[in-house]
Amino acid sequence: MPYDEALERFEPVLGLETHVELGTASKMFCACPTTFGAPPNTHVCPVCLALPGALPTANATAIESTIRIGLALNCSIAEWCRFARKNYFYPDMPKNYQISQYDEPLCFDGYLDVEVDGRTVRIEIERVHLEEDTGKSTHMGGATGRIHGADYSIVDYNRAGIPLVEIVTKPIPGTDRLAPEVARAYVTELREVMRSLGVSDVRMEEGSMRCDVNVSLMPRGASEWGTRTETKNVNSLRSVERSVRSEIERQAGILAAGGRIVQETRHFHEDTGTTTSGRSKEEAQDYRYFPEPDLVPIAPDFAWVAALKTALPELPRLKRKRLQQEWGVSGLDMEAMHNADAIDLVEATVSAGAPPADARKWWMGELARRANEAGVPLSALRITPDEIARVCAMVAGGALNDKLARQVLEGVLNGEGSPDDVVAARGLQIVNDEGELSAIIDQVLADNADAADKVRSGKIAAVGALVGGVMKASRGKADAGRARELILDKLGVSG
Amino acid sequence: MSAITRDEVAHLARLSRLALSDEELDHFAAQLDVIIGAVARVAEVAADDIPPSSHALPLTNVYRPDEVRPGLTPEAALSGAPAVEENRFRVPRILGEEA
């Protein structure tokens, strides 16, 4: 059913479970490294391979990072809690269980405020808990590379045991037609909180941040929520938004036709933007959780937690509010910079001495256009905030105009060196030599006698064509304002 | 009354992917019942002043510093594997579950 029609008849309720791999040097319960992309089974030891007799010990930094995440999300921190075994039969964990947390999460009852369409939406956080990541299975044989139809699987345990934080929201009603945007804004904000804390590199494309999206629908005016589905495999911010939209459309179609939603896991496909059915949850999972006997309880010292809270960095949303005031821009301009991932770049450019308006103009204009053309994020452009600030300074000092500045940026992006190098190599200085400018003007006046006569006879507006001629003749290097003054002088009229 | 039913033992066997015959189910159900009964006797001595415990040691906050130490080589790690392919553990077909 088309989205608009679906929203006329039904109200969506969202829920998001986000997994974040912590950026610790070593794994959660052993001293193996956690770096991404190593050859298979080179980051393994008796603990993460579950060899007999091996015992886990919790990583102090992972505990601290999880508490900091909880504090940044306005959570209460447990005074005492335990790890738990989640038992399941699957070869991605060699122990046949995952060490996780069950009814005693380290952090609980928080919230995260996000901005959507100019208004603030508060997302309630149910819990933040700590667990270990699983190994990576590759399914061999069969046509699809998927588990169904595969002949066998091969497993790499490098990822098994990397600290993984799971952040679970409470159900989010009331988002109405903005549900897809709210979901995306939440994951975006969460990613920035993680970045500001420095606890994870949060790269969705490498899987260090992963999202499961729950969606249910209820008829308008109903008070009881519908059956939800859980969509996995949602590995980009755009996919978060698309998967919510697609699942709303799919569920609305079924409900409107008198069908019923099956509570199940679904998989999102980037190529089609739709979800397909995975494991049915009708047969409830039986994980037989129990307290992990190999690890002692966590009882964070109250004073330590208070000190961690005091030492939290300025959180992204508050920082944006501050910068918005300092820069004197509108909320929507700020949201646009946020969505373009430009705020840190603009801030760094301002720190390097550029006026905020100029820094924003270049990053959100010329550079955003080029990044868009190349299909890369702004931060991937081969130009630094310092270089942008230098170009701004040259424009402010009269050495460049905007047109020349764009050529300088192009040169820097092409790897021709610093802005000063590009100016020197391409000869991009504004013509400040009055003699040279005067000679160019004389030539332009001679070539455009008609326009010159019009100006002489008082039609000052015609001077524009002459200034344009000077700019063209100087290949953009003339100072247009000064050229106008000189032309009017030479023609004996006062501007 | 038994502490664990034969149906519960059959359920656990299914979760553990153990194919137990009817005779084995009878046999293990009776054994497990005795084991659970023995463990349950702890409850008889638990007084109100003894808090429930999940660990033998009265410790909290035992951590290690976040430091990398060498583990196993891939050769050593894979040396006990029944089957290996592309330096990975090769496992039989996994049915009925999706990662």
Short mmCIF file of C-alpha atoms in Angstrom, two decimals, chain A:
data_model
loop_
_atom_site.label_atom_id
_atom_site.label_comp_id
_atom_site.label_asym_id
_atom_site.label_seq_id
_atom_site.Cartn_x
_atom_site.Cartn_y
_atom_site.Cartn_z
CA MET A 1 0.00 0.00 0.00
CA PRO A 2 1.38 3.46 -0.85
CA TYR A 3 2.93 5.24 2.12
CA ASP A 4 0.47 8.15 2.26
CA GLU A 5 -2.53 5.85 2.24
CA ALA A 6 -0.93 3.58 4.87
CA LEU A 7 -0.47 6.58 7.16
CA GLU A 8 -4.06 7.71 6.68
CA ARG A 9 -5.31 4.38 8.01
CA PHE A 10 -2.64 3.28 10.48
CA GLU A 11 -0.32 4.63 13.16
CA PRO A 12 3.19 3.17 13.38
CA VAL A 13 5.03 2.28 16.59
CA LEU A 14 8.80 2.01 16.30
CA GLY A 15 11.48 0.32 18.35
CA LEU A 16 15.21 0.27 17.70
CA GLU A 17 17.93 -2.05 18.91
CA THR A 18 21.39 -0.84 18.07
CA HIS A 19 24.61 -2.80 18.49
CA VAL A 20 27.85 -0.86 18.78
CA GLU A 21 31.26 -2.56 18.75
CA LEU A 22 33.45 -0.78 21.26
CA GLY A 23 36.81 0.50 20.05
CA THR A 24 38.84 -1.18 22.77
CA ALA A 25 42.28 -2.50 21.90
CA SER A 26 41.50 -5.99 23.17
CA LYS A 27 38.42 -8.21 23.25
CA MET A 28 35.77 -8.24 25.97
CA PHE A 29 36.95 -11.28 27.90
CA CYS A 30 40.44 -11.98 26.54
CA ALA A 31 43.52 -10.09 25.33
CA CYS A 32 43.11 -10.76 21.58
CA PRO A 33 43.25 -7.69 19.33
CA THR A 34 40.07 -6.25 17.80
CA THR A 35 41.33 -4.65 14.58
CA PHE A 36 39.06 -5.01 11.56
CA GLY A 37 40.04 -6.93 8.44
CA ALA A 38 42.74 -9.29 9.76
CA PRO A 39 43.21 -12.68 8.03
CA PRO A 40 40.79 -15.33 9.37
CA ASN A 41 41.39 -16.81 12.81
CA THR A 42 44.49 -14.75 13.58
CA HIS A 43 42.87 -12.89 16.51
CA VAL A 44 41.94 -15.90 18.58
CA CYS A 45 43.03 -17.56 21.81
CA PRO A 46 41.82 -20.32 24.13
CA VAL A 47 39.25 -17.99 25.74
CA CYS A 48 37.45 -16.77 22.60
CA LEU A 49 37.72 -20.24 21.04
CA ALA A 50 36.22 -21.74 24.22
CA LEU A 51 38.98 -24.29 24.66
CA PRO A 52 38.52 -26.42 27.80
CA GLY A 53 39.53 -24.71 31.01
CA ALA A 54 39.84 -21.21 29.56
CA LEU A 55 38.22 -18.52 31.71
CA PRO A 56 37.02 -15.02 30.79
CA THR A 57 38.06 -11.79 32.56
CA ALA A 58 36.13 -8.59 31.82
CA ASN A 59 37.86 -5.72 30.05
CA ALA A 60 37.98 -2.68 32.39
CA THR A 61 37.82 -0.16 29.54
CA ALA A 62 34.75 -1.83 28.04
CA ILE A 63 32.94 -1.54 31.38
CA GLU A 64 33.93 2.11 31.65
CA SER A 65 32.88 2.87 28.04
CA THR A 66 29.48 1.24 28.58
CA ILE A 67 28.87 3.31 31.71
CA ARG A 68 29.88 6.47 29.83
CA ILE A 69 27.44 5.59 27.04
CA GLY A 70 24.72 5.06 29.63
CA LEU A 71 25.48 8.41 31.27
CA ALA A 72 25.49 10.21 27.90
CA LEU A 73 22.05 8.68 27.25
CA ASN A 74 20.75 9.97 30.61
CA CYS A 75 20.49 6.44 32.03
CA SER A 76 20.62 5.21 35.60
CA ILE A 77 23.68 3.06 36.24
CA ALA A 78 23.17 -0.25 38.04
CA GLU A 79 24.69 -0.35 41.50
CA TRP A 80 25.19 -4.08 41.06
CA CYS A 81 24.65 -6.31 38.04
CA ARG A 82 25.84 -9.50 36.42
CA PHE A 83 26.66 -11.01 33.10
CA ALA A 84 24.43 -13.83 31.91
CA ARG A 85 24.78 -16.76 29.55
CA LYS A 86 22.54 -16.72 26.52
CA ASN A 87 22.48 -20.31 25.34
CA TYR A 88 21.84 -21.14 21.73
CA PHE A 89 22.96 -23.70 19.21
CA TYR A 90 24.83 -21.96 16.44
CA PRO A 91 28.49 -22.16 15.43
CA ASP A 92 29.13 -18.39 15.44
CA MET A 93 29.97 -18.75 19.15
CA PRO A 94 32.27 -21.64 19.94
CA LYS A 95 31.09 -21.76 23.55
CA ASN A 96 27.53 -22.50 22.39
CA TYR A 97 26.51 -19.48 24.41
CA GLN A 98 27.08 -15.77 24.28
CA ILE A 99 28.06 -13.87 27.40
CA SER A 100 25.51 -11.08 27.61
CA GLN A 101 23.34 -9.38 30.20
CA TYR A 102 19.75 -10.38 30.84
CA ASP A 103 17.55 -8.87 33.55
CA GLU A 104 20.36 -6.80 35.08
CA PRO A 105 21.62 -4.38 32.40
CA LEU A 106 24.49 -2.08 33.35
CA CYS A 107 22.48 1.03 32.34
CA PHE A 108 18.71 1.57 32.15
CA ASP A 109 15.88 4.12 31.84
CA GLY A 110 17.44 6.92 29.82
CA TYR A 111 16.55 9.04 26.82
CA LEU A 112 18.00 10.72 23.76
CA ASP A 113 16.49 13.86 22.22
CA VAL A 114 16.65 14.16 18.45
CA GLU A 115 15.65 16.94 16.06
CA VAL A 116 13.32 16.08 13.21
CA ASP A 117 11.77 18.62 10.89
CA GLY A 118 12.49 21.42 13.34
CA ARG A 119 10.94 19.75 16.37
CA THR A 120 12.44 17.78 19.24
CA VAL A 121 11.46 14.13 19.69
CA ARG A 122 12.44 12.38 22.91
CA ILE A 123 13.40 8.74 22.39
CA GLU A 124 13.17 6.77 25.64
CA ILE A 125 16.00 4.30 26.22
CA GLU A 126 15.04 1.07 27.94
CA ARG A 127 18.49 -0.38 28.53
CA VAL A 128 22.14 -0.35 27.58
CA HIS A 129 23.94 -3.61 28.18
CA LEU A 130 27.29 -5.16 27.42
CA GLU A 131 27.89 -8.44 25.60
CA GLU A 132 30.32 -10.02 23.18
CA ASP A 133 30.17 -10.07 19.40
CA THR A 134 29.93 -13.35 17.48
CA GLY A 135 32.17 -14.91 14.85
CA LYS A 136 31.51 -14.55 11.15
CA SER A 137 29.96 -17.46 9.22
CA THR A 138 30.24 -17.82 5.46
CA HIS A 139 27.73 -20.18 3.89
CA MET A 140 29.17 -22.34 1.14
CA GLY A 141 27.45 -24.14 -1.70
CA GLY A 142 23.90 -23.51 -2.80
CA ALA A 143 23.00 -20.78 -5.25
CA THR A 144 22.49 -17.76 -3.05
CA GLY A 145 25.32 -17.73 -0.52
CA ARG A 146 22.54 -17.68 2.05
CA ILE A 147 22.08 -20.22 4.77
CA HIS A 148 19.13 -21.86 3.06
CA GLY A 149 20.40 -24.28 0.49
CA ALA A 150 23.98 -24.07 1.73
CA ASP A 151 25.95 -27.31 1.92
CA TYR A 152 28.12 -26.24 4.85
CA SER A 153 29.52 -23.14 6.54
CA ILE A 154 33.00 -21.90 7.40
CA VAL A 155 33.61 -19.73 10.45
CA ASP A 156 36.15 -17.04 11.33
CA TYR A 157 36.32 -16.22 15.06
CA ASN A 158 38.31 -12.95 14.85
CA ARG A 159 35.15 -11.00 15.70
CA ALA A 160 34.00 -13.43 18.39
CA GLY A 161 34.41 -11.75 21.75
CA ILE A 162 34.75 -8.13 20.62
CA PRO A 163 32.89 -5.99 23.17
CA LEU A 164 29.42 -5.16 21.92
CA VAL A 165 27.05 -2.68 23.52
CA GLU A 166 23.35 -3.10 22.84
CA ILE A 167 21.15 -0.04 23.16
CA VAL A 168 17.42 -0.73 23.21
CA THR A 169 14.73 1.92 22.98
CA LYS A 170 11.31 1.70 24.55
CA PRO A 171 8.49 1.51 22.00
CA ILE A 172 8.21 4.85 20.20
CA PRO A 173 4.59 5.80 19.40
CA GLY A 174 3.40 9.13 18.06
CA THR A 175 5.94 9.66 15.31
CA ASP A 176 3.13 9.40 12.75
CA ARG A 177 4.29 9.98 9.18
CA LEU A 178 7.75 11.01 10.33
CA ALA A 179 8.51 7.49 11.61
CA PRO A 180 11.21 6.81 8.97
CA GLU A 181 12.87 10.17 9.61
CA VAL A 182 12.71 9.76 13.38
CA ALA A 183 14.35 6.33 13.13
CA ARG A 184 17.13 7.75 11.00
CA ALA A 185 17.58 10.82 13.20
CA TYR A 186 17.86 8.61 16.28
CA VAL A 187 20.53 6.36 14.78
CA THR A 188 22.39 9.42 13.45
CA GLU A 189 22.33 11.11 16.86
CA LEU A 190 23.35 7.91 18.60
CA ARG A 191 26.29 7.57 16.22
CA GLU A 192 27.39 11.11 17.04
CA VAL A 193 27.11 10.51 20.76
CA MET A 194 29.39 7.47 20.33
CA ARG A 195 31.84 9.56 18.31
CA SER A 196 31.90 12.37 20.83
CA LEU A 197 32.59 9.83 23.58
CA GLY A 198 35.32 8.25 21.47
CA VAL A 199 34.12 4.75 22.39
CA SER A 200 33.63 3.33 18.89
CA ASP A 201 34.43 4.16 15.29
CA VAL A 202 30.69 3.50 14.57
CA ARG A 203 31.20 2.53 10.93
CA MET A 204 27.93 1.05 9.75
CA GLU A 205 29.49 -0.18 6.50
CA GLU A 206 32.07 -2.22 8.46
CA GLY A 207 29.46 -3.45 10.91
CA SER A 208 30.81 -1.70 13.99
CA MET A 209 27.33 -0.20 14.32
CA ARG A 210 24.31 -2.31 13.39
CA CYS A 211 20.64 -1.67 13.70
CA ASP A 212 17.55 -3.84 14.15
CA VAL A 213 14.34 -1.98 13.41
CA ASN A 214 11.01 -2.97 14.98
CA VAL A 215 7.81 -1.73 13.40
CA SER A 216 4.16 -2.36 14.21
CA LEU A 217 0.99 -0.71 13.01
CA MET A 218 -2.35 -0.09 14.69
CA PRO A 219 -5.52 1.28 13.12
CA ARG A 220 -5.95 5.04 13.69
CA GLY A 221 -7.68 5.63 17.00
CA ALA A 222 -6.84 2.17 18.37
CA SER A 223 -5.19 1.92 21.77
CA GLU A 224 -3.64 -1.53 21.46
CA TRP A 225 -0.40 -1.88 19.51
CA GLY A 226 -0.19 -4.31 16.63
CA THR A 227 2.12 -7.27 16.14
CA ARG A 228 5.65 -6.15 15.39
CA THR A 229 8.32 -7.40 13.05
CA GLU A 230 12.05 -7.03 13.60
CA THR A 231 14.12 -6.13 10.54
CA LYS A 232 17.80 -7.03 10.69
CA ASN A 233 20.66 -6.25 8.32
CA VAL A 234 20.01 -2.54 8.34
CA ASN A 235 23.50 -1.27 7.73
CA SER A 236 23.31 2.36 6.69
CA LEU A 237 21.45 5.44 7.89
CA ARG A 238 19.57 5.57 4.61
CA SER A 239 18.55 1.93 5.02
CA VAL A 240 17.17 2.64 8.49
CA GLU A 241 14.81 5.17 6.94
CA ARG A 242 13.94 3.02 3.91
CA SER A 243 13.34 -0.14 5.93
CA VAL A 244 10.82 1.61 8.21
CA ARG A 245 8.98 3.05 5.23
CA SER A 246 8.95 -0.27 3.35
CA GLU A 247 7.77 -2.21 6.40
CA ILE A 248 4.95 0.28 7.04
CA GLU A 249 3.80 -0.10 3.44
CA ARG A 250 4.00 -3.90 3.56
CA GLN A 251 2.20 -4.29 6.90
CA ALA A 252 -0.51 -1.79 5.91
CA GLY A 253 -1.20 -3.80 2.75
CA ILE A 254 -1.63 -7.02 4.71
CA LEU A 255 -3.79 -5.46 7.45
CA ALA A 256 -5.99 -3.60 4.98
CA ALA A 257 -6.66 -6.87 3.14
CA GLY A 258 -7.82 -8.43 6.41
CA GLY A 259 -4.59 -10.36 6.98
CA ARG A 260 -2.54 -10.61 10.11
CA ILE A 261 1.09 -9.72 10.77
CA VAL A 262 3.34 -12.61 11.77
CA GLN A 263 5.80 -11.80 14.53
CA GLU A 264 9.08 -12.62 12.81
CA THR A 265 12.58 -11.55 11.94
CA ARG A 266 12.87 -9.96 8.51
CA HIS A 267 15.88 -9.11 6.38
CA PHE A 268 16.43 -5.80 4.64
CA HIS A 269 17.83 -5.80 1.11
CA GLU A 270 19.75 -2.70 0.08
CA ASP A 271 19.18 -3.32 -3.63
CA THR A 272 15.38 -3.47 -3.60
CA GLY A 273 14.76 -1.43 -0.44
CA THR A 274 12.34 -4.12 0.79
CA THR A 275 12.31 -6.77 3.50
CA THR A 276 11.86 -10.52 3.23
CA SER A 277 10.85 -13.02 5.86
CA GLY A 278 13.52 -14.63 8.00
CA ARG A 279 13.08 -16.78 11.06
CA SER A 280 9.58 -16.91 12.48
CA LYS A 281 9.43 -15.99 16.13
CA GLU A 282 6.22 -17.89 16.65
CA GLU A 283 8.26 -20.65 18.16
CA ALA A 284 9.66 -18.50 20.93
CA GLN A 285 13.41 -18.62 21.38
CA ASP A 286 14.47 -20.42 24.50
CA TYR A 287 17.85 -19.03 25.46
CA ARG A 288 17.86 -20.41 29.01
CA TYR A 289 19.60 -17.35 30.42
CA PHE A 290 21.35 -17.80 33.73
CA PRO A 291 23.98 -15.79 35.66
CA GLU A 292 27.47 -16.31 34.20
CA PRO A 293 29.36 -18.33 36.82
CA ASP A 294 32.80 -17.57 35.32
CA LEU A 295 32.54 -13.83 36.01
CA VAL A 296 31.98 -11.95 39.24
CA PRO A 297 29.32 -9.21 39.51
CA ILE A 298 29.89 -5.62 38.42
CA ALA A 299 29.38 -3.08 41.20
CA PRO A 300 30.49 0.34 39.89
CA ASP A 301 31.77 2.62 42.61
CA PHE A 302 29.38 5.53 43.07
CA ALA A 303 32.12 8.17 43.21
CA TRP A 304 33.74 6.74 40.08
CA VAL A 305 30.46 6.89 38.15
CA ALA A 306 29.96 10.48 39.35
CA ALA A 307 33.46 11.36 38.13
CA LEU A 308 32.78 9.74 34.73
CA LYS A 309 29.61 11.79 34.48
CA THR A 310 31.42 15.03 35.27
CA ALA A 311 34.08 14.22 32.70
CA LEU A 312 31.64 13.56 29.84
CA PRO A 313 32.41 15.66 26.75
CA GLU A 314 29.95 18.24 25.47
CA LEU A 315 27.24 16.14 23.82
CA PRO A 316 26.48 16.67 20.13
CA ARG A 317 23.02 18.17 20.51
CA LEU A 318 24.14 20.74 23.09
CA LYS A 319 27.20 21.49 21.02
CA ARG A 320 25.00 22.16 17.99
CA LYS A 321 22.84 24.52 20.06
CA ARG A 322 25.94 26.41 21.18
CA LEU A 323 27.43 26.58 17.69
CA GLN A 324 24.11 27.70 16.24
CA GLN A 325 24.18 30.69 18.60
CA GLU A 326 27.85 31.44 18.01
CA TRP A 327 27.47 31.24 14.26
CA GLY A 328 24.15 33.06 14.14
CA VAL A 329 22.45 30.60 11.78
CA SER A 330 18.88 29.28 11.71
CA GLY A 331 17.79 25.94 13.13
CA LEU A 332 17.10 24.62 9.64
CA ASP A 333 20.56 25.69 8.42
CA MET A 334 21.99 23.83 11.38
CA GLU A 335 19.91 20.73 10.58
CA ALA A 336 21.13 20.89 6.97
CA MET A 337 24.77 21.02 8.13
CA HIS A 338 24.06 18.18 10.54
CA ASN A 339 22.51 16.03 7.83
CA ALA A 340 25.48 16.74 5.56
CA ASP A 341 27.90 15.76 8.35
CA ALA A 342 29.43 19.23 7.95
CA ILE A 343 29.31 20.58 11.48
CA ASP A 344 32.71 19.36 12.64
CA LEU A 345 34.29 20.56 9.38
CA VAL A 346 32.73 24.00 9.61
CA GLU A 347 33.74 24.21 13.25
CA ALA A 348 37.35 23.30 12.45
CA THR A 349 37.38 25.86 9.63
CA VAL A 350 36.11 28.55 11.98
CA SER A 351 38.73 27.54 14.54
CA ALA A 352 41.33 28.03 11.80
CA GLY A 353 40.23 31.64 11.49
CA ALA A 354 37.44 31.70 8.89
CA PRO A 355 34.24 33.67 9.52
CA PRO A 356 31.39 31.17 10.22
CA ALA A 357 29.33 32.41 7.27
CA ASP A 358 32.21 31.85 4.85
CA ALA A 359 33.12 28.47 6.29
CA ARG A 360 29.50 27.34 5.97
CA LYS A 361 29.19 28.79 2.46
CA TRP A 362 32.12 26.76 1.10
CA TRP A 363 31.37 23.46 2.86
CA MET A 364 27.63 23.52 2.13
CA GLY A 365 28.04 24.98 -1.37
CA GLU A 366 30.96 24.26 -3.64
CA LEU A 367 32.40 21.41 -1.56
CA ALA A 368 29.04 19.72 -0.90
CA ARG A 369 28.41 19.84 -4.65
CA ARG A 370 31.76 18.22 -5.40
CA ALA A 371 31.34 15.57 -2.69
CA ASN A 372 27.91 14.81 -4.07
CA GLU A 373 29.27 14.47 -7.61
CA ALA A 374 31.97 12.10 -6.39
CA GLY A 375 29.48 10.20 -4.21
CA VAL A 376 31.66 10.56 -1.09
CA PRO A 377 31.07 12.17 2.30
CA LEU A 378 32.41 15.70 2.82
CA SER A 379 35.08 14.42 5.17
CA ALA A 380 36.52 12.26 2.38
CA LEU A 381 37.35 15.26 0.18
CA ARG A 382 41.08 15.88 -0.12
CA ILE A 383 40.95 19.30 1.44
CA THR A 384 41.36 20.37 5.05
CA PRO A 385 39.52 22.95 7.17
CA ASP A 386 42.86 24.82 7.44
CA GLU A 387 43.03 25.07 3.65
CA ILE A 388 39.46 26.37 3.43
CA ALA A 389 40.28 28.95 6.10
CA ARG A 390 43.32 30.05 4.08
CA VAL A 391 41.17 30.53 0.97
CA CYS A 392 38.65 32.54 3.04
CA ALA A 393 41.49 34.72 4.28
CA MET A 394 42.71 35.35 0.72
CA VAL A 395 39.20 36.36 -0.35
CA ALA A 396 38.82 38.64 2.67
CA GLY A 397 42.22 40.22 1.95
CA GLY A 398 41.22 40.96 -1.64
CA ALA A 399 43.75 38.60 -3.23
CA LEU A 400 40.96 36.34 -4.57
CA ASN A 401 37.35 36.75 -5.52
CA ASP A 402 34.81 33.93 -5.19
CA LYS A 403 35.29 32.78 -8.75
CA LEU A 404 39.06 32.49 -8.36
CA ALA A 405 38.57 30.89 -4.94
CA ARG A 406 36.55 28.10 -6.57
CA GLN A 407 39.46 27.46 -8.93
CA VAL A 408 41.84 27.36 -5.98
CA LEU A 409 39.62 24.80 -4.24
CA GLU A 410 39.51 22.75 -7.42
CA GLY A 411 43.32 22.80 -7.57
CA VAL A 412 43.66 21.70 -3.95
CA LEU A 413 41.12 18.90 -4.49
CA ASN A 414 43.11 17.81 -7.56
CA GLY A 415 46.19 17.40 -5.38
CA GLU A 416 48.03 20.45 -6.75
CA GLY A 417 49.20 21.42 -3.27
CA SER A 418 48.20 24.09 -0.76
CA PRO A 419 45.98 27.05 -1.70
CA ASP A 420 49.10 29.25 -1.97
CA ASP A 421 50.74 26.67 -4.25
CA VAL A 422 47.67 26.59 -6.50
CA VAL A 423 47.44 30.40 -6.64
CA ALA A 424 51.11 30.63 -7.62
CA ALA A 425 51.07 27.74 -10.11
CA ARG A 426 47.84 28.78 -11.83
CA GLY A 427 48.50 32.53 -11.60
CA LEU A 428 45.18 33.17 -9.90
CA GLN A 429 45.91 36.48 -8.11
CA ILE A 430 43.37 39.24 -8.60
CA VAL A 431 44.85 41.95 -10.85
CA ASN A 432 45.74 44.66 -8.37
CA ASP A 433 48.19 46.35 -10.69
CA GLU A 434 46.35 49.54 -11.69
CA GLY A 435 48.41 49.88 -14.87
CA GLU A 436 47.52 46.39 -16.04
CA LEU A 437 43.85 46.84 -15.14
CA SER A 438 43.78 50.23 -16.88
CA ALA A 439 45.17 48.71 -20.05
CA ILE A 440 42.55 45.94 -20.01
CA ILE A 441 39.78 48.53 -19.52
CA ASP A 442 41.02 50.67 -22.39
CA GLN A 443 40.89 47.66 -24.67
CA VAL A 444 37.37 46.70 -23.49
CA LEU A 445 36.12 50.27 -24.01
CA ALA A 446 37.55 50.30 -27.51
CA ASP A 447 35.93 46.96 -28.32
CA ASN A 448 32.54 48.00 -26.90
CA ALA A 449 32.11 51.56 -28.16
CA ASP A 450 28.29 51.31 -28.14
CA ALA A 451 28.10 50.38 -24.47
CA ALA A 452 30.66 53.04 -23.61
CA ASP A 453 28.56 55.68 -25.37
CA LYS A 454 25.45 54.62 -23.48
CA VAL A 455 27.24 55.02 -20.17
CA ARG A 456 28.59 58.44 -21.27
CA SER A 457 25.06 59.51 -22.06
CA GLY A 458 23.93 58.65 -18.57
CA LYS A 459 22.74 55.06 -18.86
CA ILE A 460 24.85 53.94 -15.93
CA ALA A 461 23.26 50.47 -15.96
CA ALA A 462 25.12 49.71 -19.18
CA VAL A 463 28.39 49.69 -17.22
CA GLY A 464 27.61 46.09 -16.18
CA ALA A 465 28.39 44.81 -19.67
CA LEU A 466 31.73 46.63 -19.60
CA VAL A 467 32.67 45.26 -16.17
CA GLY A 468 31.74 41.82 -17.49
CA GLY A 469 34.05 42.41 -20.45
CA VAL A 470 36.90 43.33 -18.11
CA MET A 471 36.33 40.23 -15.98
CA LYS A 472 36.30 38.08 -19.09
CA ALA A 473 39.42 39.69 -20.53
CA SER A 474 41.25 39.24 -17.22
CA ARG A 475 39.99 35.66 -16.96
CA GLY A 476 38.21 36.50 -13.72
CA LYS A 477 41.26 37.95 -12.04
CA ALA A 478 40.13 41.58 -11.94
CA ASP A 479 38.55 43.15 -8.89
CA ALA A 480 35.10 43.91 -10.30
CA GLY A 481 34.43 46.80 -7.91
CA ARG A 482 37.66 48.59 -8.74
CA ALA A 483 37.14 47.95 -12.48
CA ARG A 484 33.71 49.63 -12.27
CA GLU A 485 35.19 52.71 -10.59
CA LEU A 486 37.96 53.01 -13.21
CA ILE A 487 35.54 52.58 -16.13
CA LEU A 488 33.26 55.31 -14.80
CA ASP A 489 36.29 57.57 -14.24
CA LYS A 490 37.53 57.02 -17.76
CA LEU A 491 34.07 57.74 -19.20
CA GLY A 492 33.79 60.89 -17.14
CA VAL A 493 30.67 59.94 -15.21
CA SER A 494 30.27 59.49 -11.49
CA GLY A 495 28.77 56.29 -10.18
#
